[in-house]
PDB file of C-alpha atoms in Angstrom:
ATOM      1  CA  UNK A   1     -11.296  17.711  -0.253  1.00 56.00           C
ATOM      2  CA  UNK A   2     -10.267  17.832   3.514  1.00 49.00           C
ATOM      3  CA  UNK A   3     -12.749  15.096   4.486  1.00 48.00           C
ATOM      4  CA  UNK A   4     -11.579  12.595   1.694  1.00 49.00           C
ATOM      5  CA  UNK A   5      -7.896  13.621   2.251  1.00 48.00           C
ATOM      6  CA  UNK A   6      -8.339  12.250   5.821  1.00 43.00           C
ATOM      7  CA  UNK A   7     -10.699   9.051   5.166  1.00 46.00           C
ATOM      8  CA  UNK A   8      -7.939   8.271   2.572  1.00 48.00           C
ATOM      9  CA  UNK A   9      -4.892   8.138   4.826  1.00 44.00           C
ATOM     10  CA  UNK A  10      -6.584   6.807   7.877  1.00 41.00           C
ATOM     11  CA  UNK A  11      -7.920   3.934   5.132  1.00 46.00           C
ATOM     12  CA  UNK A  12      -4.642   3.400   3.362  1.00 47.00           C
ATOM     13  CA  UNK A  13      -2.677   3.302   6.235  1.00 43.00           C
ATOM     14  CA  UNK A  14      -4.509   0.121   7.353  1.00 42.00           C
ATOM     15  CA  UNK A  15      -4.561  -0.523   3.771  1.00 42.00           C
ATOM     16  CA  UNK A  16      -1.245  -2.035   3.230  1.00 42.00           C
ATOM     17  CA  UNK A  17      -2.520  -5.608   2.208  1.00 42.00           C
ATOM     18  CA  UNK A  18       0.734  -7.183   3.143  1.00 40.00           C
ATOM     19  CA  UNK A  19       2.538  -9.348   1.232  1.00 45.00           C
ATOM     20  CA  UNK A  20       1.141 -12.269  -1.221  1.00 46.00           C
ATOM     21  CA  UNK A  21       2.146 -15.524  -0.267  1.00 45.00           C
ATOM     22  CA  UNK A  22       2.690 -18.447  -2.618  1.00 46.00           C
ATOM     23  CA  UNK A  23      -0.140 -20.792  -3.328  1.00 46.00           C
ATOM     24  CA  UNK A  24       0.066 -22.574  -0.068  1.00 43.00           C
ATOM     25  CA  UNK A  25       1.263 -26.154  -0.118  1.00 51.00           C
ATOM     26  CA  UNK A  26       1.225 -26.932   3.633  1.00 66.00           C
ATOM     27  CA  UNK A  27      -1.429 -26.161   6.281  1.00 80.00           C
ATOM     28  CA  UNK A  28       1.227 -23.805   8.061  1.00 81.00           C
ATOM     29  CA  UNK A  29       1.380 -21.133   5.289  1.00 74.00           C
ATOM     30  CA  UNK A  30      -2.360 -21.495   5.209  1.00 78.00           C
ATOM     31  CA  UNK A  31      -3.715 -20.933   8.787  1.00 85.00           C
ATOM     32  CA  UNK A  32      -0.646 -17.732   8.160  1.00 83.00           C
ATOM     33  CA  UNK A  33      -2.314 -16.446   5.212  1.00 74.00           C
ATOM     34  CA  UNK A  34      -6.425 -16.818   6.570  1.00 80.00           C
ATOM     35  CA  UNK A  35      -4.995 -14.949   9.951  1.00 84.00           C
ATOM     36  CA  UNK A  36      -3.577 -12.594   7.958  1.00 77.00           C
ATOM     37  CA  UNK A  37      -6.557 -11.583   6.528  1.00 70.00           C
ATOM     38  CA  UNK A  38      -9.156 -12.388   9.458  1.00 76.00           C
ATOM     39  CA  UNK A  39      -7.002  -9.514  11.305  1.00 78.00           C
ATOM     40  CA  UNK A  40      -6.347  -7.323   8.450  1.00 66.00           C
ATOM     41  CA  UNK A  41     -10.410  -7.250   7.979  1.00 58.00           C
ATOM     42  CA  UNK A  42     -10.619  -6.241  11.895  1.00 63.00           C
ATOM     43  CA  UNK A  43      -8.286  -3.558  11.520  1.00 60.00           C
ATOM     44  CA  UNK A  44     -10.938  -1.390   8.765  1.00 49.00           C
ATOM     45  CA  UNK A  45     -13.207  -1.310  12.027  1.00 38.00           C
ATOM     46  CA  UNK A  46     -12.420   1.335  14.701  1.00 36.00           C
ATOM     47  CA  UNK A  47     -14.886   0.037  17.235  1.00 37.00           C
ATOM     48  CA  UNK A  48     -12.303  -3.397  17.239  1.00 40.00           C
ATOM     49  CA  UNK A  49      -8.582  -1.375  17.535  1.00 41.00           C
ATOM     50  CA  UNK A  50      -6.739   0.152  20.237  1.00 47.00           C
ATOM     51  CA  UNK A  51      -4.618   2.783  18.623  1.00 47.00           C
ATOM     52  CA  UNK A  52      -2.793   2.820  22.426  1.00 50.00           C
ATOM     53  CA  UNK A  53      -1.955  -0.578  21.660  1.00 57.00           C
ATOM     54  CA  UNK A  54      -0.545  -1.831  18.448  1.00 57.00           C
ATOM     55  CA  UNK A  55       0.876  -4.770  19.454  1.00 61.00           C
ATOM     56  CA  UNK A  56      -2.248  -5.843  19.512  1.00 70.00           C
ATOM     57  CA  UNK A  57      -2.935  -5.668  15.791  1.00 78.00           C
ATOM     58  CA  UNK A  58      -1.626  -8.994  13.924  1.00 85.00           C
ATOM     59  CA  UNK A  59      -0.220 -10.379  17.110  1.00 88.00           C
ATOM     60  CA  UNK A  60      -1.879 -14.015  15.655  1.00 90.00           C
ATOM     61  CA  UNK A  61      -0.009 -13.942  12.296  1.00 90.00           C
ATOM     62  CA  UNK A  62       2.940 -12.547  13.577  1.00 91.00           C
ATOM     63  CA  UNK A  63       3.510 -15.858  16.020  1.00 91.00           C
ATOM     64  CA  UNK A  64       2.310 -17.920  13.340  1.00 91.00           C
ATOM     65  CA  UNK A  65       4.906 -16.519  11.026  1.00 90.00           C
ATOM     66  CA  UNK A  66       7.570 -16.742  13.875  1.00 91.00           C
ATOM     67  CA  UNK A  67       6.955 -20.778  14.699  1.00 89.00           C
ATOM     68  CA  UNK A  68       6.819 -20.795  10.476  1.00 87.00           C
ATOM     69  CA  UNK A  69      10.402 -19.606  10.721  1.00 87.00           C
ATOM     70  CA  UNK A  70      11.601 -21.886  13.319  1.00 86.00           C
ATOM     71  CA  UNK A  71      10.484 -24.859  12.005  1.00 83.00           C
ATOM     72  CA  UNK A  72      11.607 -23.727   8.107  1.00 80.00           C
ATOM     73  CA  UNK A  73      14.669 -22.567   7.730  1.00 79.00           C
ATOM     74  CA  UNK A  74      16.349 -23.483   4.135  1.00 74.00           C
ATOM     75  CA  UNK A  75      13.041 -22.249   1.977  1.00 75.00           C
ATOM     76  CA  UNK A  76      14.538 -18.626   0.893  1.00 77.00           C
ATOM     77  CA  UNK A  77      12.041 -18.186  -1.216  1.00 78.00           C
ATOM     78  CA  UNK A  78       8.808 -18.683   1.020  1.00 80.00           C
ATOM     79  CA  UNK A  79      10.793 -16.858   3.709  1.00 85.00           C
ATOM     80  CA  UNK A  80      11.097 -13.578   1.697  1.00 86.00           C
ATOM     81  CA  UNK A  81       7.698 -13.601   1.178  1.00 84.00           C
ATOM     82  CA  UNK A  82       7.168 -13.610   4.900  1.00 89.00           C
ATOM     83  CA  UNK A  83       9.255 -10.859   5.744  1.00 92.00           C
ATOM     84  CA  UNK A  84       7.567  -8.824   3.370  1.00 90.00           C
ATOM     85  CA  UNK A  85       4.663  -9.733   5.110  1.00 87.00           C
ATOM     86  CA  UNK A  86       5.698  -8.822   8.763  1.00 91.00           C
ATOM     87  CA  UNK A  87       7.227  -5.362   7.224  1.00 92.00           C
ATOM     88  CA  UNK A  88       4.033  -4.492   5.686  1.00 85.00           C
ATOM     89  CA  UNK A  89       1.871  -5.278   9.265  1.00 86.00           C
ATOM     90  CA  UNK A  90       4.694  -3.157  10.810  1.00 88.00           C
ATOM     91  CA  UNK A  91       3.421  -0.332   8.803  1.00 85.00           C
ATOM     92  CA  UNK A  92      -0.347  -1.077   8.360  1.00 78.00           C
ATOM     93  CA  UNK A  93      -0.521  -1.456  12.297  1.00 82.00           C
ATOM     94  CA  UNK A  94       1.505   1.627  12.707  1.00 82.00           C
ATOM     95  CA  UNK A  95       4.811   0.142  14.260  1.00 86.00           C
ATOM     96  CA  UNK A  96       7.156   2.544  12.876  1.00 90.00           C
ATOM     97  CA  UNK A  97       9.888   1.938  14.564  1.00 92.00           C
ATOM     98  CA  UNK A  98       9.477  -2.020  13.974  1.00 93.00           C
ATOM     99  CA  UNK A  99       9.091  -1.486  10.429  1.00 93.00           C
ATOM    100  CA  UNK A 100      12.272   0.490  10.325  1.00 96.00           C
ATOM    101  CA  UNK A 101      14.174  -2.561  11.929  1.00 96.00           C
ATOM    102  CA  UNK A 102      13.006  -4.740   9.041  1.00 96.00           C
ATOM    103  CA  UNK A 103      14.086  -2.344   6.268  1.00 96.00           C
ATOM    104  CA  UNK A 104      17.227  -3.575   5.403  1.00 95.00           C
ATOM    105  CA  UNK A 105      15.471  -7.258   5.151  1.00 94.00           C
ATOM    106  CA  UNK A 106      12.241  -6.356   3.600  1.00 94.00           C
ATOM    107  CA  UNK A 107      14.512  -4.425   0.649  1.00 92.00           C
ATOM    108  CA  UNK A 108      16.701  -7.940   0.102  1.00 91.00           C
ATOM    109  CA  UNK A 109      14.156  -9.765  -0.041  1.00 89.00           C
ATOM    110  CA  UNK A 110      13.077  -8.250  -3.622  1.00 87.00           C
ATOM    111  CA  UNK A 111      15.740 -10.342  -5.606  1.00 83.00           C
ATOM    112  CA  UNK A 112      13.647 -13.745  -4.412  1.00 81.00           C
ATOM    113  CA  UNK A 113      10.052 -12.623  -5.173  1.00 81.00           C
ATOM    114  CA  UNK A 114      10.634 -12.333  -9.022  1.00 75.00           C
ATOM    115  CA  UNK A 115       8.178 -14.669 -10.747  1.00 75.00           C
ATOM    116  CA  UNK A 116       9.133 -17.778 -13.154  1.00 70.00           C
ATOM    117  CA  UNK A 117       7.922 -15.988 -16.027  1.00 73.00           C
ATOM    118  CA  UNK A 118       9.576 -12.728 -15.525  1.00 72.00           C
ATOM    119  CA  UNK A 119       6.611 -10.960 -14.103  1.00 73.00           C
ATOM    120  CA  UNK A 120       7.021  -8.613 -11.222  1.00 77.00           C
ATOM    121  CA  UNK A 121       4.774 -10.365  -8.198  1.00 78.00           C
ATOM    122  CA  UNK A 122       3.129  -8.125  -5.656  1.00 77.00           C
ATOM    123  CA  UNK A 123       5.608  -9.225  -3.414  1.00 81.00           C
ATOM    124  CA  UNK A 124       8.373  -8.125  -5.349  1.00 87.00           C
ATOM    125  CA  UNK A 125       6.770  -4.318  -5.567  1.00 89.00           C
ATOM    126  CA  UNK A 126       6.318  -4.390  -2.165  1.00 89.00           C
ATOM    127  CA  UNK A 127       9.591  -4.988  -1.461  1.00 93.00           C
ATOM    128  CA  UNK A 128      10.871  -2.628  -3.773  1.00 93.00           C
ATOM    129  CA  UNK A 129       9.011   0.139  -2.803  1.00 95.00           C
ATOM    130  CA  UNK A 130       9.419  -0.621   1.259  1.00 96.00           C
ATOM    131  CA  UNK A 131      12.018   2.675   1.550  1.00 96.00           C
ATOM    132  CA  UNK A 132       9.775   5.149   0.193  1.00 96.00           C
ATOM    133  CA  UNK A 133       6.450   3.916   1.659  1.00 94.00           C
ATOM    134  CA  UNK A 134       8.658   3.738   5.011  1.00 95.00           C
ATOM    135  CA  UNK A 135       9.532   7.194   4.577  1.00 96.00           C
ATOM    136  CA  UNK A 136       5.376   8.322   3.228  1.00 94.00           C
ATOM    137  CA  UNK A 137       4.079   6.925   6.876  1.00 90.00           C
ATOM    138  CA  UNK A 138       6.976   8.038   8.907  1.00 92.00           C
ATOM    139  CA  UNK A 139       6.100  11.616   7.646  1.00 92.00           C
ATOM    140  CA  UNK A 140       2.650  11.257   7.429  1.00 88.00           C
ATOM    141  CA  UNK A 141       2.377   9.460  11.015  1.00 86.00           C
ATOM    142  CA  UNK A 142       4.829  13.121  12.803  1.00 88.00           C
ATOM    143  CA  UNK A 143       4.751  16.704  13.151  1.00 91.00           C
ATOM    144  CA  UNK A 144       6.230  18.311   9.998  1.00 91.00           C
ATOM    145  CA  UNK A 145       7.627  21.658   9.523  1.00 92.00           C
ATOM    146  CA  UNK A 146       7.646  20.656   5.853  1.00 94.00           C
ATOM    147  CA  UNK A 147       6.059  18.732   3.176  1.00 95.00           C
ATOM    148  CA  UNK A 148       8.766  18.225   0.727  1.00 95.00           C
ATOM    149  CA  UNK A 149      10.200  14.918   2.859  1.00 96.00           C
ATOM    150  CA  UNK A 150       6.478  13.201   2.595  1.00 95.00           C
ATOM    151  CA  UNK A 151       6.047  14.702  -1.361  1.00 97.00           C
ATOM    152  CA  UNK A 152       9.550  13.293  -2.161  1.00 97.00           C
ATOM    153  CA  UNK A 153       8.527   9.601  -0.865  1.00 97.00           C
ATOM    154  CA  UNK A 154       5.406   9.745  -3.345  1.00 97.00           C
ATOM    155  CA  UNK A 155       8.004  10.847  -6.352  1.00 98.00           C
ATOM    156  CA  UNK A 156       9.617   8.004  -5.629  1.00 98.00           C
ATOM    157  CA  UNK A 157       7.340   5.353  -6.167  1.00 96.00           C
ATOM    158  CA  UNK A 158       5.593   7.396  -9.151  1.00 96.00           C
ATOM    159  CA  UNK A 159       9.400   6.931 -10.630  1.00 95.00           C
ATOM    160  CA  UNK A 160       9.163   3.071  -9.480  1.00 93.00           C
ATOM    161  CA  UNK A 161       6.398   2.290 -11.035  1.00 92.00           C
ATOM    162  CA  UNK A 162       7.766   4.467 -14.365  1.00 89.00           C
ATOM    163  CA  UNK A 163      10.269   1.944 -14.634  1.00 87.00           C
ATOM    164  CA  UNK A 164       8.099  -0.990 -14.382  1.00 81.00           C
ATOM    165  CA  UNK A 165       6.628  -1.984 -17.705  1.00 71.00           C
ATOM    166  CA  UNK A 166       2.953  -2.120 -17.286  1.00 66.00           C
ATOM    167  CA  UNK A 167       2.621  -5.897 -18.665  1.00 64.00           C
ATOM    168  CA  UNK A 168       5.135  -7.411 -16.298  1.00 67.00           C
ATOM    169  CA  UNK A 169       2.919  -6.390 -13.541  1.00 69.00           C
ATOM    170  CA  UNK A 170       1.584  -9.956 -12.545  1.00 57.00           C
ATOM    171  CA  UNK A 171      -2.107  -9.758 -11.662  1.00 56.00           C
ATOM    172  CA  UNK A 172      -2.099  -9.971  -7.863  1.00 54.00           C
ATOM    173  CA  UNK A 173      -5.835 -10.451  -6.164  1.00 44.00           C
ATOM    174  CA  UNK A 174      -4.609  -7.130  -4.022  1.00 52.00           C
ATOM    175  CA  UNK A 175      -3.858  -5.116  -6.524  1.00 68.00           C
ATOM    176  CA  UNK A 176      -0.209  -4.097  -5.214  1.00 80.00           C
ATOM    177  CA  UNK A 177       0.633  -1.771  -7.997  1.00 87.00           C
ATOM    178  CA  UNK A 178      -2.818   0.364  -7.551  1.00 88.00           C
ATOM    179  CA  UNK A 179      -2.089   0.402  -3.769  1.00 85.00           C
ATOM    180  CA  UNK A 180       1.281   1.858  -4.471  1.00 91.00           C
ATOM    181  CA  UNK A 181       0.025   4.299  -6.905  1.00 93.00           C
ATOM    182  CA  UNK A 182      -2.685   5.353  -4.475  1.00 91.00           C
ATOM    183  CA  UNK A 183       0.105   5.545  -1.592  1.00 92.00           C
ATOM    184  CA  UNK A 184       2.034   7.974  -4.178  1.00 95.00           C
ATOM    185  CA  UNK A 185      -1.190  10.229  -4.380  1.00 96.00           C
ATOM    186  CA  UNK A 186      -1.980   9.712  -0.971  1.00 93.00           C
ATOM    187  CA  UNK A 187       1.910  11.233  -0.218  1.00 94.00           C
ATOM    188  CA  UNK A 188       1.570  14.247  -2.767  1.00 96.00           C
ATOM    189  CA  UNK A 189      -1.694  15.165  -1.152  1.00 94.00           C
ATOM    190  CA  UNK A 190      -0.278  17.479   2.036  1.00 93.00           C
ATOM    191  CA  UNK A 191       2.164  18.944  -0.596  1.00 94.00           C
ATOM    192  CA  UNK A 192      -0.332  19.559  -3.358  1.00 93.00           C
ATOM    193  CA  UNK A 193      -3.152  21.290  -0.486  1.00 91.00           C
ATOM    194  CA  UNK A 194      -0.414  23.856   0.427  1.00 92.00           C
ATOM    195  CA  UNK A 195       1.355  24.887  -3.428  1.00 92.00           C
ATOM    196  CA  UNK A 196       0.265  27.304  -5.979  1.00 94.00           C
ATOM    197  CA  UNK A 197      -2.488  26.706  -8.155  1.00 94.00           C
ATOM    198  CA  UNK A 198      -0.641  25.578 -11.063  1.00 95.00           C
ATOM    199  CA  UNK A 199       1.456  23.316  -9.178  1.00 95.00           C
ATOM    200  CA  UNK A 200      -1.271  21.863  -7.629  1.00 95.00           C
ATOM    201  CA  UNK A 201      -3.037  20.844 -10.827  1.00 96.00           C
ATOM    202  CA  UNK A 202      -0.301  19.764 -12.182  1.00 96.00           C
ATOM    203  CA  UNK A 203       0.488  17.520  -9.727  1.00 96.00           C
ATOM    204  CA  UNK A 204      -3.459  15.970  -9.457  1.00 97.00           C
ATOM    205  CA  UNK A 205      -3.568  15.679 -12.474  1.00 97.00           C
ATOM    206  CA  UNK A 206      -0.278  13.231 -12.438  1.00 96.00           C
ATOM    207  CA  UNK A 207      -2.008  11.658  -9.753  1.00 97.00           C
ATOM    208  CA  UNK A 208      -5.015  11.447 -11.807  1.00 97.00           C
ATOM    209  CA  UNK A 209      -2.912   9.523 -14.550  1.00 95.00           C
ATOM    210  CA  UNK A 210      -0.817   7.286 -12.292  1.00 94.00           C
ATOM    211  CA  UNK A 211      -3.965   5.629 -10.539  1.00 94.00           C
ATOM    212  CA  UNK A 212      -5.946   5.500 -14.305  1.00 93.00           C
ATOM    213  CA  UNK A 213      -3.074   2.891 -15.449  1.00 89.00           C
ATOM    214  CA  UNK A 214      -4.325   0.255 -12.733  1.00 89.00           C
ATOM    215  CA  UNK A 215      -8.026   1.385 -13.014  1.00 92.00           C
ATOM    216  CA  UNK A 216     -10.457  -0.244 -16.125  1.00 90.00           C
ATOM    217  CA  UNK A 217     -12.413   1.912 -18.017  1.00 93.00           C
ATOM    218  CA  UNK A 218     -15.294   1.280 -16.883  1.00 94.00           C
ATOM    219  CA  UNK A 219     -13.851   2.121 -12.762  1.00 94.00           C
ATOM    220  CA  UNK A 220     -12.865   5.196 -14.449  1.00 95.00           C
ATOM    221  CA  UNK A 221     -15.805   5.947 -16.022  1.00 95.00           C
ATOM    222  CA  UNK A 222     -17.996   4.824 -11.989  1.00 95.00           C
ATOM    223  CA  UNK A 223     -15.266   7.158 -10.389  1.00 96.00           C
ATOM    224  CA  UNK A 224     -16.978  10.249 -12.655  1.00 94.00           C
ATOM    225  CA  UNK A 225     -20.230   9.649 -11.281  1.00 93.00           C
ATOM    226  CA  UNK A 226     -21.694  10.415  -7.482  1.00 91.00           C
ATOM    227  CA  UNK A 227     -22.279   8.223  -5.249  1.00 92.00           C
ATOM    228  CA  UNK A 228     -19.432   6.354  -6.711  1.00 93.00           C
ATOM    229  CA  UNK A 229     -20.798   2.868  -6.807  1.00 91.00           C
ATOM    230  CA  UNK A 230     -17.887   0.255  -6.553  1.00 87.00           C
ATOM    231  CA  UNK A 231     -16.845  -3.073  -5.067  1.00 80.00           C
ATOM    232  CA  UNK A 232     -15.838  -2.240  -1.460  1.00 75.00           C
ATOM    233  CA  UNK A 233     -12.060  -2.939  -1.738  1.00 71.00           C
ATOM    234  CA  UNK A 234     -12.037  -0.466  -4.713  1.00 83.00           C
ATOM    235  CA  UNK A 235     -14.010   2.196  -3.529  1.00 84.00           C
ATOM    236  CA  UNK A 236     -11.279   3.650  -1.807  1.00 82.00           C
ATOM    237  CA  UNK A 237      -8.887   3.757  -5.029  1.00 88.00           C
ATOM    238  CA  UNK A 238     -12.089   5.613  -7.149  1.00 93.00           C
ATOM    239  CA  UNK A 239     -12.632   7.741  -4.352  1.00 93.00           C
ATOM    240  CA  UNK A 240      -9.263   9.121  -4.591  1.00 94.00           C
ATOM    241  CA  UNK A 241      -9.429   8.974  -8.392  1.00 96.00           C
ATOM    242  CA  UNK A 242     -12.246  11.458  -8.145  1.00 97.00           C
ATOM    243  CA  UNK A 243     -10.451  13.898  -5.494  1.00 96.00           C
ATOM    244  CA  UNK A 244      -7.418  13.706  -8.232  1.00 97.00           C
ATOM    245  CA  UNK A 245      -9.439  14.685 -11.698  1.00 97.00           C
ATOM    246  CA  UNK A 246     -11.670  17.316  -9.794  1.00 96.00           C
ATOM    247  CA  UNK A 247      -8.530  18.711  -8.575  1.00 95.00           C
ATOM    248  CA  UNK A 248      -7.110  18.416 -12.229  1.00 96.00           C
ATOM    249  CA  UNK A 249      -9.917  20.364 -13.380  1.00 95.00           C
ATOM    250  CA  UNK A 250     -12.183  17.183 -14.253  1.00 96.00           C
ATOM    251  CA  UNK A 251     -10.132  16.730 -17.734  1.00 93.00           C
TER     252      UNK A 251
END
């Protein structure tokens, strides 16, 4: 349980899959989006980051997204979705205090990212969600003399994502309501290791339930089995499926 605790926050916390931008319509938000990825890819490998030096990380899409800004300055819309973006690097490369400084933007941003049709965008979670998750790393990234802080940010988004209706989740390609879900876990996890043993079933087996909403049955089904076999950019979410229903008591 240790061992998959600690493969689980080292991989979500350079998870965070940023923000989703708009189908691109100019070769700008483009090249921002493929350097995006190109660098979030590098960061999964330990051999290519200097944890000494985070700057480092995303330093090609941040100064894309900074001559973006100068050169744009009326699209609100495309704008929000780029300081999503750089808020979710700040956190994924471990900037804490940079991500702290963006707060205030990142959460306005949320009433721009709504889609046409009423469906919440990834975006839009993200944004929502940007205090809590804030709070999750800040905890999880210090010293604590308690748990409860880094527990309490997990509550939260479960209780976010109890308010969302299921079917107004848009589909997003990175799956922004499973990441949250698995960031929830992820925060109950130093809590859960240290209660009673009722608590701590309890609260797996919540866990267990929040991640099977953005799971298919047949994931669920792969997460029962071992070696979990599963699309790379999933394993991590069946992995931590697993560690939840063996914790629940494999129900």
């Amino acid at each position: 349980m240790n061992q998959i605790r600690t493969s689980l926050f080292l991989t979500l916390l350079f998870w965070v899959q940023g923000c989703c931008l708009l189908q691109p319509t100019t070769t700008e938000l483009k090249d921002i989006h493929d350097s995006y990825r190109l660098e979030f890819a590098q960061t999964l490998m330990p051999e290519n980051v200097t944890p000494n030096d985070p700057d480092r990380l995303f330093s090609k899409t941040l100064e894309l997204i900074g001559s973006f800004r100068q050169k744009h300055t009326s699209d609100t819309q495309l704008l929000a979705h780029l300081t999503v973006l750089e808020g979710m690097i700040y956190l994924q490369s471990g900037q804490i205090g940079r991500a702290q400084a963006v707060a205030s933007n990142v959460s306005q941003a949320a009433g721009s990212l709504r889609s046409a049709n009423g469906k919440h965008t990834r975006d839009e979670l993200f944004a929502l969600s940007f205090d809590p998750l804030l709070r999750g790393w800040t905890e999880l990234s210090r010293p604590r003399a308690s748990n409860w802080p880094v527990r309490r940010a997990g509550d939260d988004l479960h209780e976010l994502l109890n308010r969302l209706e299921p079917e107004r989740i848009g589909p997003d390609y990175d799956e922004g309501a499973l990441y949250l879900a698995a960031s929830a876990v992820t925060f109950w996890m130093p809590y859960l290791a240290r209660t009673d043993p009722d608590e701590s079933k309890a609260m797996a087996l919540n866990g267990y339930n929040l991640l099977g909403l953005y799971l298919s049955a047949a994931e669920k089904q792969a997460a029962r089995i071992q070696p979990i076999q599963a699309a790379p950019n999933r394993l991590r979410y069946l992995e931590l499926y697993h560690a939840m229903w063996v914790e629940a008591g494999r129900p």
